[in-house]
CSV table of C-alpha atoms in Angstrom, one decimal:
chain,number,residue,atom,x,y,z
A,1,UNK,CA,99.6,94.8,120.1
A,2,UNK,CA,96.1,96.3,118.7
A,3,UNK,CA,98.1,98.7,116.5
A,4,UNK,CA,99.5,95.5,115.0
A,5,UNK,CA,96.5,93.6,114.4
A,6,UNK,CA,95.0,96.6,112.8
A,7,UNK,CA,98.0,97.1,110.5
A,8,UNK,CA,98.0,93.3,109.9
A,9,UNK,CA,94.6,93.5,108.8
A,10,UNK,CA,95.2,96.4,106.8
A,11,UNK,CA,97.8,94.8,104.7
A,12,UNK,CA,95.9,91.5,104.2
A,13,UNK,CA,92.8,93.4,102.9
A,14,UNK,CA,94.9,96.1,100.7
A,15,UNK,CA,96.8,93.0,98.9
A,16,UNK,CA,93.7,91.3,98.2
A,17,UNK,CA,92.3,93.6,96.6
A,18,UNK,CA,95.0,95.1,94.9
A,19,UNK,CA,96.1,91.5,93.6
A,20,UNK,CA,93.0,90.3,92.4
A,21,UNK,CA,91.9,94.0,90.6
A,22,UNK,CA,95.2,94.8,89.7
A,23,UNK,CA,95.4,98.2,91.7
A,24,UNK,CA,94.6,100.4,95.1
A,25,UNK,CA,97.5,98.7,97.4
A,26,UNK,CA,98.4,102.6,98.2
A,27,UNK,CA,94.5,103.6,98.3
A,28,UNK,CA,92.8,101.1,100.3
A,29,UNK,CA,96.0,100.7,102.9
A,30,UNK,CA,96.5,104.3,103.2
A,31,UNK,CA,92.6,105.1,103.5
A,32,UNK,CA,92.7,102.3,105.6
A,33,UNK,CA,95.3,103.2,108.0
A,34,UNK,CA,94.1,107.3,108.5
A,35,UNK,CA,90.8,105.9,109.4
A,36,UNK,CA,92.2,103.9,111.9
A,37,UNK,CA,94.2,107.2,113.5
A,38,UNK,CA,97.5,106.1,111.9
A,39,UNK,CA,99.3,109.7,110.9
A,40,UNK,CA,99.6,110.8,107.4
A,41,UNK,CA,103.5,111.0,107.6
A,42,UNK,CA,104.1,107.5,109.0
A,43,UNK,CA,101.2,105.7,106.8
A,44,UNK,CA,102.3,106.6,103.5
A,45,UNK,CA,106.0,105.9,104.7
A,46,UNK,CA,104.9,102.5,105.7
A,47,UNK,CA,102.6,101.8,102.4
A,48,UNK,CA,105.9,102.5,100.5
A,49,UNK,CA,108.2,100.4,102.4
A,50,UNK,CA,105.5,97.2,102.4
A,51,UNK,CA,104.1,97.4,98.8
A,52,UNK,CA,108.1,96.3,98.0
A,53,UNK,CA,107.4,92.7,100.0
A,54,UNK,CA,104.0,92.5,98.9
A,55,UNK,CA,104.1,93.3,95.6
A,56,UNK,CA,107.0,90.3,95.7
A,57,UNK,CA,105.0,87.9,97.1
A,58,UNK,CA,101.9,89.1,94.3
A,59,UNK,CA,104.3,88.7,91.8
A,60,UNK,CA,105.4,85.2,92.5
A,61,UNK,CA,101.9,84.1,93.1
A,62,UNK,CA,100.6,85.5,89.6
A,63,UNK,CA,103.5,83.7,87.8
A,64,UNK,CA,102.8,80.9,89.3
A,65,UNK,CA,99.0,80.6,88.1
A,66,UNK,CA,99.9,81.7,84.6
A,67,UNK,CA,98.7,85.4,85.2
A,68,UNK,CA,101.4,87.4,83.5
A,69,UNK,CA,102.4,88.0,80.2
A,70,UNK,CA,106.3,88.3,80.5
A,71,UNK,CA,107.3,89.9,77.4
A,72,UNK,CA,104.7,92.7,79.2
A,73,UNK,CA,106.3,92.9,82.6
A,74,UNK,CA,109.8,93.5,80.7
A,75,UNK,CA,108.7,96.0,78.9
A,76,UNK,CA,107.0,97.9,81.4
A,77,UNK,CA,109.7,97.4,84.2
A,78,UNK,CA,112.5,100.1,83.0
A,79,UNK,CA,110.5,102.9,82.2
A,80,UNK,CA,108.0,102.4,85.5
A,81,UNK,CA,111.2,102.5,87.8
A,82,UNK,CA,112.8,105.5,86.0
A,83,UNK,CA,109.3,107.4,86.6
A,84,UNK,CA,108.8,106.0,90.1
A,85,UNK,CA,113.2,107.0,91.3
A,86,UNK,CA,112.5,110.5,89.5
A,87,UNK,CA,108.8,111.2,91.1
A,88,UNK,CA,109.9,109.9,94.6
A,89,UNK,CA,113.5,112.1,94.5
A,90,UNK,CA,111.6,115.6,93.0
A,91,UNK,CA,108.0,114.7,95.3
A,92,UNK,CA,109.0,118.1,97.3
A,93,UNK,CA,109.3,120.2,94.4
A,94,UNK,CA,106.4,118.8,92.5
A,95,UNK,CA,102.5,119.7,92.2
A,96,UNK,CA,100.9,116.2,93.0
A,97,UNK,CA,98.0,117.7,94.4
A,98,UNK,CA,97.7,119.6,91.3
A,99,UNK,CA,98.3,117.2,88.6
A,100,UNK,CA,96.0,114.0,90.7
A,101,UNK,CA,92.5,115.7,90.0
A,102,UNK,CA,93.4,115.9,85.9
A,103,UNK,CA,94.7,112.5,86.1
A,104,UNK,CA,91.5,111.2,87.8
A,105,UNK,CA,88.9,112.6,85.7
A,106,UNK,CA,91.0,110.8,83.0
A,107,UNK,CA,90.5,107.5,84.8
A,108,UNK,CA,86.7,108.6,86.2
A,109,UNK,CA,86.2,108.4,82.2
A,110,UNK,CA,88.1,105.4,81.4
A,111,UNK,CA,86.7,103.6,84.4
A,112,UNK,CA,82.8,104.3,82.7
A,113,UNK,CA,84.6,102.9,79.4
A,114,UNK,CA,85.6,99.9,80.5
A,115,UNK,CA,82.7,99.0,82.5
A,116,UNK,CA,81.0,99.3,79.3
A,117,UNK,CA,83.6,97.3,77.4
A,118,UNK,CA,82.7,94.6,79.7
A,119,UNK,CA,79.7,94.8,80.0
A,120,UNK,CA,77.7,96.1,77.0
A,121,UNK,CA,80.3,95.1,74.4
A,122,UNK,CA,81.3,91.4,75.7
A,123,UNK,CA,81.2,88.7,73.2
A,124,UNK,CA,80.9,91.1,70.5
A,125,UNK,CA,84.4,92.7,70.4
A,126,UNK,CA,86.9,89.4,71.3
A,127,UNK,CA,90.4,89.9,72.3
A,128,UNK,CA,92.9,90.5,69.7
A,129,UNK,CA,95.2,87.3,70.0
A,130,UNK,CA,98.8,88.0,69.0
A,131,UNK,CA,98.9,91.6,68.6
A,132,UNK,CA,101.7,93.2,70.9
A,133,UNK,CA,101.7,96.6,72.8
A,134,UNK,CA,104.4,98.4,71.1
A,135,UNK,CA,108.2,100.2,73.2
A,136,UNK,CA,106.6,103.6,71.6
A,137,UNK,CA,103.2,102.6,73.2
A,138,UNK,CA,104.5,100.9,76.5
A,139,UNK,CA,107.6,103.6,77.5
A,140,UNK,CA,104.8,106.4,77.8
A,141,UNK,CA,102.7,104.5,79.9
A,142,UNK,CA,105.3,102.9,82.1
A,143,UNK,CA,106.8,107.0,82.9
A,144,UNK,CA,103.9,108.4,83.8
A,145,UNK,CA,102.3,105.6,85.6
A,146,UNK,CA,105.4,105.1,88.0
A,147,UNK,CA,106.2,109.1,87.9
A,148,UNK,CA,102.5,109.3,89.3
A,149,UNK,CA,102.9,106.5,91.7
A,150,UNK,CA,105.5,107.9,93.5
A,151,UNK,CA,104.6,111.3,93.7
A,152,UNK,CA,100.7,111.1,94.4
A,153,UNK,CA,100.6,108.3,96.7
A,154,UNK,CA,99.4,105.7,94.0
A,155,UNK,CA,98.9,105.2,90.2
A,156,UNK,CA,101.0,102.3,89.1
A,157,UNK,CA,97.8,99.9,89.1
A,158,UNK,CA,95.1,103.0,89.1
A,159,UNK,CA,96.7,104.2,85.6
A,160,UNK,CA,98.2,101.0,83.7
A,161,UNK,CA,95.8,98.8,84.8
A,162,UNK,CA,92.8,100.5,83.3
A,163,UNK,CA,95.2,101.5,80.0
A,164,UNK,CA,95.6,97.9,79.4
A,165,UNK,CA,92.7,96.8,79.8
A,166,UNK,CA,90.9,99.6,77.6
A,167,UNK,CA,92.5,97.6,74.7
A,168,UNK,CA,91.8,94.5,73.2
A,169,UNK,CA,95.0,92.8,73.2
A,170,UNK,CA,95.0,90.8,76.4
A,171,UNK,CA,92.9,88.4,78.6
A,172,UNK,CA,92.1,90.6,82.0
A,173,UNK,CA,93.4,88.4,84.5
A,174,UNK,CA,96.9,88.3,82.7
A,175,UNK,CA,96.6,92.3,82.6
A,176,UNK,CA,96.2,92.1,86.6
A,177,UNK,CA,98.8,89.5,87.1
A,178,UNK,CA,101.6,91.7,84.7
A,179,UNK,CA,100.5,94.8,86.4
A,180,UNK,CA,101.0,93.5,89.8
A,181,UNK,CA,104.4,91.7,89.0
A,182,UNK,CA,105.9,94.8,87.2
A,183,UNK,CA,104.8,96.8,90.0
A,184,UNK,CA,107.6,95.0,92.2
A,185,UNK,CA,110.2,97.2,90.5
A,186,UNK,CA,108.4,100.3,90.4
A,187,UNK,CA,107.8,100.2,94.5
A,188,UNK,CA,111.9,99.2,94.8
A,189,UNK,CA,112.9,102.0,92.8
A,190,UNK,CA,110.5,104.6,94.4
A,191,UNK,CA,111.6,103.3,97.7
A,192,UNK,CA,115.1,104.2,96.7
A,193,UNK,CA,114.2,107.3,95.6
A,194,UNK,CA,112.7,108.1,99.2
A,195,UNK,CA,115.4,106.8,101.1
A,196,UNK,CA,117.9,109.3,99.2
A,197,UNK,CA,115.8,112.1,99.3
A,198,UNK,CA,113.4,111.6,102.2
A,199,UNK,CA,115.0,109.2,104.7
A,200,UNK,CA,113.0,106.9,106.8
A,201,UNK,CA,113.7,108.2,110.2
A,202,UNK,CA,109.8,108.3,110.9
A,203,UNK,CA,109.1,104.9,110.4
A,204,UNK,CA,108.0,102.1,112.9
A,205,UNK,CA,109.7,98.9,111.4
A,206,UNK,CA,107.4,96.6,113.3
A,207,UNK,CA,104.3,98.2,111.4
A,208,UNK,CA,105.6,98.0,108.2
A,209,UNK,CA,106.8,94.1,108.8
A,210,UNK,CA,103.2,93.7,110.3
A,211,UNK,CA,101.9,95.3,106.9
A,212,UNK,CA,104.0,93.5,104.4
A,213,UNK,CA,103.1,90.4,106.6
A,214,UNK,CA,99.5,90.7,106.0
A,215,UNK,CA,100.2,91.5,102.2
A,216,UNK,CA,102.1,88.5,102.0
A,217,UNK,CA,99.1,86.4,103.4
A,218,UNK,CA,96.7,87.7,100.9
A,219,UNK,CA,99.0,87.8,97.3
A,220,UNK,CA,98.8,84.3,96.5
A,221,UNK,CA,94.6,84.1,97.5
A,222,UNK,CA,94.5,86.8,95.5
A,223,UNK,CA,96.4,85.5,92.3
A,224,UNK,CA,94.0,82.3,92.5
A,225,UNK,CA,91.0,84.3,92.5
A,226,UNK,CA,92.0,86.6,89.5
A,227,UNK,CA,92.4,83.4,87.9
A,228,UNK,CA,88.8,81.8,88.5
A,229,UNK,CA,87.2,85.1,87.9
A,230,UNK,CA,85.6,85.1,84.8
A,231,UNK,CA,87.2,88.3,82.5
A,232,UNK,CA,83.6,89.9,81.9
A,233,UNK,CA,83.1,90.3,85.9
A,234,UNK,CA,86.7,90.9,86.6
A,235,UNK,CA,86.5,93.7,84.2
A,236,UNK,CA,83.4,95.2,85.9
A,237,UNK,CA,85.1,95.0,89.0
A,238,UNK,CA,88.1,96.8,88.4
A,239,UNK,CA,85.9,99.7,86.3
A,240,UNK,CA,83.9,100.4,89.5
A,241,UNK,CA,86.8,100.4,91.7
A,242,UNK,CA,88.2,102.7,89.6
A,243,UNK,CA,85.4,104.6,89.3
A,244,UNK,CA,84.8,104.7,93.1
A,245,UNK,CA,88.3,105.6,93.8
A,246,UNK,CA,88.9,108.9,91.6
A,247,UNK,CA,85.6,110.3,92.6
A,248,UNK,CA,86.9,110.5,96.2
A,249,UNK,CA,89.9,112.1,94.9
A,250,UNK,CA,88.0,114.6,92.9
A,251,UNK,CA,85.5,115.2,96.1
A,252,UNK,CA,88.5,116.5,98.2
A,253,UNK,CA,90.5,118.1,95.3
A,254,UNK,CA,86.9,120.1,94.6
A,255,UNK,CA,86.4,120.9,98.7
A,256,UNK,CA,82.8,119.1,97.8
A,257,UNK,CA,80.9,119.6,101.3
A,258,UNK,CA,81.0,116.5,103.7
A,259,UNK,CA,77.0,116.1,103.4
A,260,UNK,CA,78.0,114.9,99.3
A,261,UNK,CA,79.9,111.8,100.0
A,262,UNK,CA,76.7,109.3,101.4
A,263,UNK,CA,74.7,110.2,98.5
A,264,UNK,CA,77.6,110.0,95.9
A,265,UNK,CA,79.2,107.2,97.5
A,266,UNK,CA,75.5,105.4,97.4
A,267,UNK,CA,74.7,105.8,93.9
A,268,UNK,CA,78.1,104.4,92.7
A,269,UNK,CA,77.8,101.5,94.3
A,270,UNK,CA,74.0,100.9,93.5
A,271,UNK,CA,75.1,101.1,89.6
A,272,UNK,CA,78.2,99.5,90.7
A,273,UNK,CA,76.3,96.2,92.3
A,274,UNK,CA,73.8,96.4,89.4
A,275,UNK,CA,76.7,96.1,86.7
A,276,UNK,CA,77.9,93.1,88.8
A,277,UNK,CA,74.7,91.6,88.9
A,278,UNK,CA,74.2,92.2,85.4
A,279,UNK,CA,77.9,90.6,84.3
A,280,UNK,CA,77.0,87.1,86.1
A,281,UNK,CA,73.8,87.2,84.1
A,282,UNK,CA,75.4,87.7,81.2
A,283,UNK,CA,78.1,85.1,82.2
A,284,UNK,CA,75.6,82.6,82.6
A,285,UNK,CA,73.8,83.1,79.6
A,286,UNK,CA,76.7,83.2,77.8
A,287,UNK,CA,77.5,79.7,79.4
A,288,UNK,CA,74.1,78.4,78.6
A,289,UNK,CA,74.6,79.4,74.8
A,290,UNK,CA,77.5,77.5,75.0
A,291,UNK,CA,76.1,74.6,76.0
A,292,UNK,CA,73.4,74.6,73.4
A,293,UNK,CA,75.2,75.0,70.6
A,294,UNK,CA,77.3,72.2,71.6
């Protein structure tokens, strides 16, 4: 019963962070459920098997409060399941642990960018209204995100999330909300992928209902809140998570000794918690302007 609650809780927070910052489901879950003694094997078998429920139910929610930008979502669904069947079939034969440190110091560097994007360059570079991500632009992005997803544990959300949100052409909360929805068939089609190649004899179907039960509880909180949040902050947000979250993978890929982490973990989230603090000023000054002028 306490292993239940935990994985319960586990899927509750995950979702709701993953569904308001449009990534981590795999990261915080998985993190989530080691810490709590859960073993590797079974953990990331029942992440996989859960995200296809909860990324359902996030899906749904984000539709339904105007989050997503369907033309998006159909773009981005074909190539993201190819990647995400292909990565989870080959995941045996394939150097995850080599390719995930290059891939995050790619997204340590866009994570910086976008936090200044946000931040620094707010109100003076608008969003480009009407201007579409191009097939050429969007097959790419969709192969490699779900080809990463499936064979590193996570990088659907981590890698188009920040993508998408690096350019100009869409509000952020509607870059979550398609991210999130399109994720639905990248977690069915990497699920297939391990059930042919893999099989899913270790798995303990009560913690994976307990896990996509807790998910389910959270997506539709979490589709509100993306929509309340104002894009500067939101943005901030997802550029520290994404920041926090490759740094750990680079730590361990690097063998950094365990007396590192406090002091690297404290100083991102001191700038982290300043550029927060920072965006609501800037929101409400912004807001005041506003007002002024009106």
């Amino acid at each position: 019963m306490k292993k239940l609650i935990v994985f319960l809780f586990v899927g509750l927070i995950a979702q709701l962070i993953d569904g308001s910052l449009g990534m981590a489901y795999g990261v915080t879950s998985t993190t989530l459920l080691l810490t709590f003694g859960i073993a590797p094997a079974v953990a990331s078998a029942s992440v996989h098997l859960a995200e296809v429920a909860t990324t359902a139910a996030s899906g749904i929610s984000h539709w339904k409060f105007g989050n997503v930008d369907r033309a998006m979502v159909v773009k981005l669904i074909i190539p993201g399941s190819v990647g995400a069947f292909v990565g989870a079939c080959f995941l045996s034969n394939l150097p995850g642990d080599l390719i995930k440190p290059y891939v995050s110091l790619f997204l340590l560097v866009l994570g910086f960018y976008i936090i200044y994007r946000f931040l620094v360059l707010n109100g003076r570079a608008p969003s480009v209204s009407g201007k579409q991500w191009s097939n050429k632009q969007l097959v790419p992005l969709g192969l490699v995100a779900g080809f990463l997803d499936a064979t590193g544990g996570g990088g659907w959300g981590p890698i188009a999330t920040p993508v998408l949100l690096a350019n100009r052409t869409m509000e952020a909360r509607k870059v979550v909300g398609t991210v999130d929805t399109s994720e639905f068939a990248v977690a069915l089609s990497a699920t297939i992928g391990f059930a042919i190649s893999l099989g899913w004899e270790q798995v303990n179907w009560y913690w994976v209902l307990t896990l996509m039960a807790g998910g389910i509880i959270a997506a539709p909180i979490a589709a509100w809140l993306v929509r309340k949040l104002p894009s500067h902050l939101l943005g901030v947000l997802v550029g520290g998570l994404i920041i926090l979250t490759n740094v750990r993978t680079l730590l361990h890929a690097w063998e950094a000794p365990a007396s590192v982490y406090p002091t690297v973990y404290s100083l991102i989230v001191i700038g982290w918690a300043a550029a927060v603090i920072l965006a609501v000023r800037n929101g409400r000054k912004g807001v005041a302007s506003k007002e002024m002028a009106s």
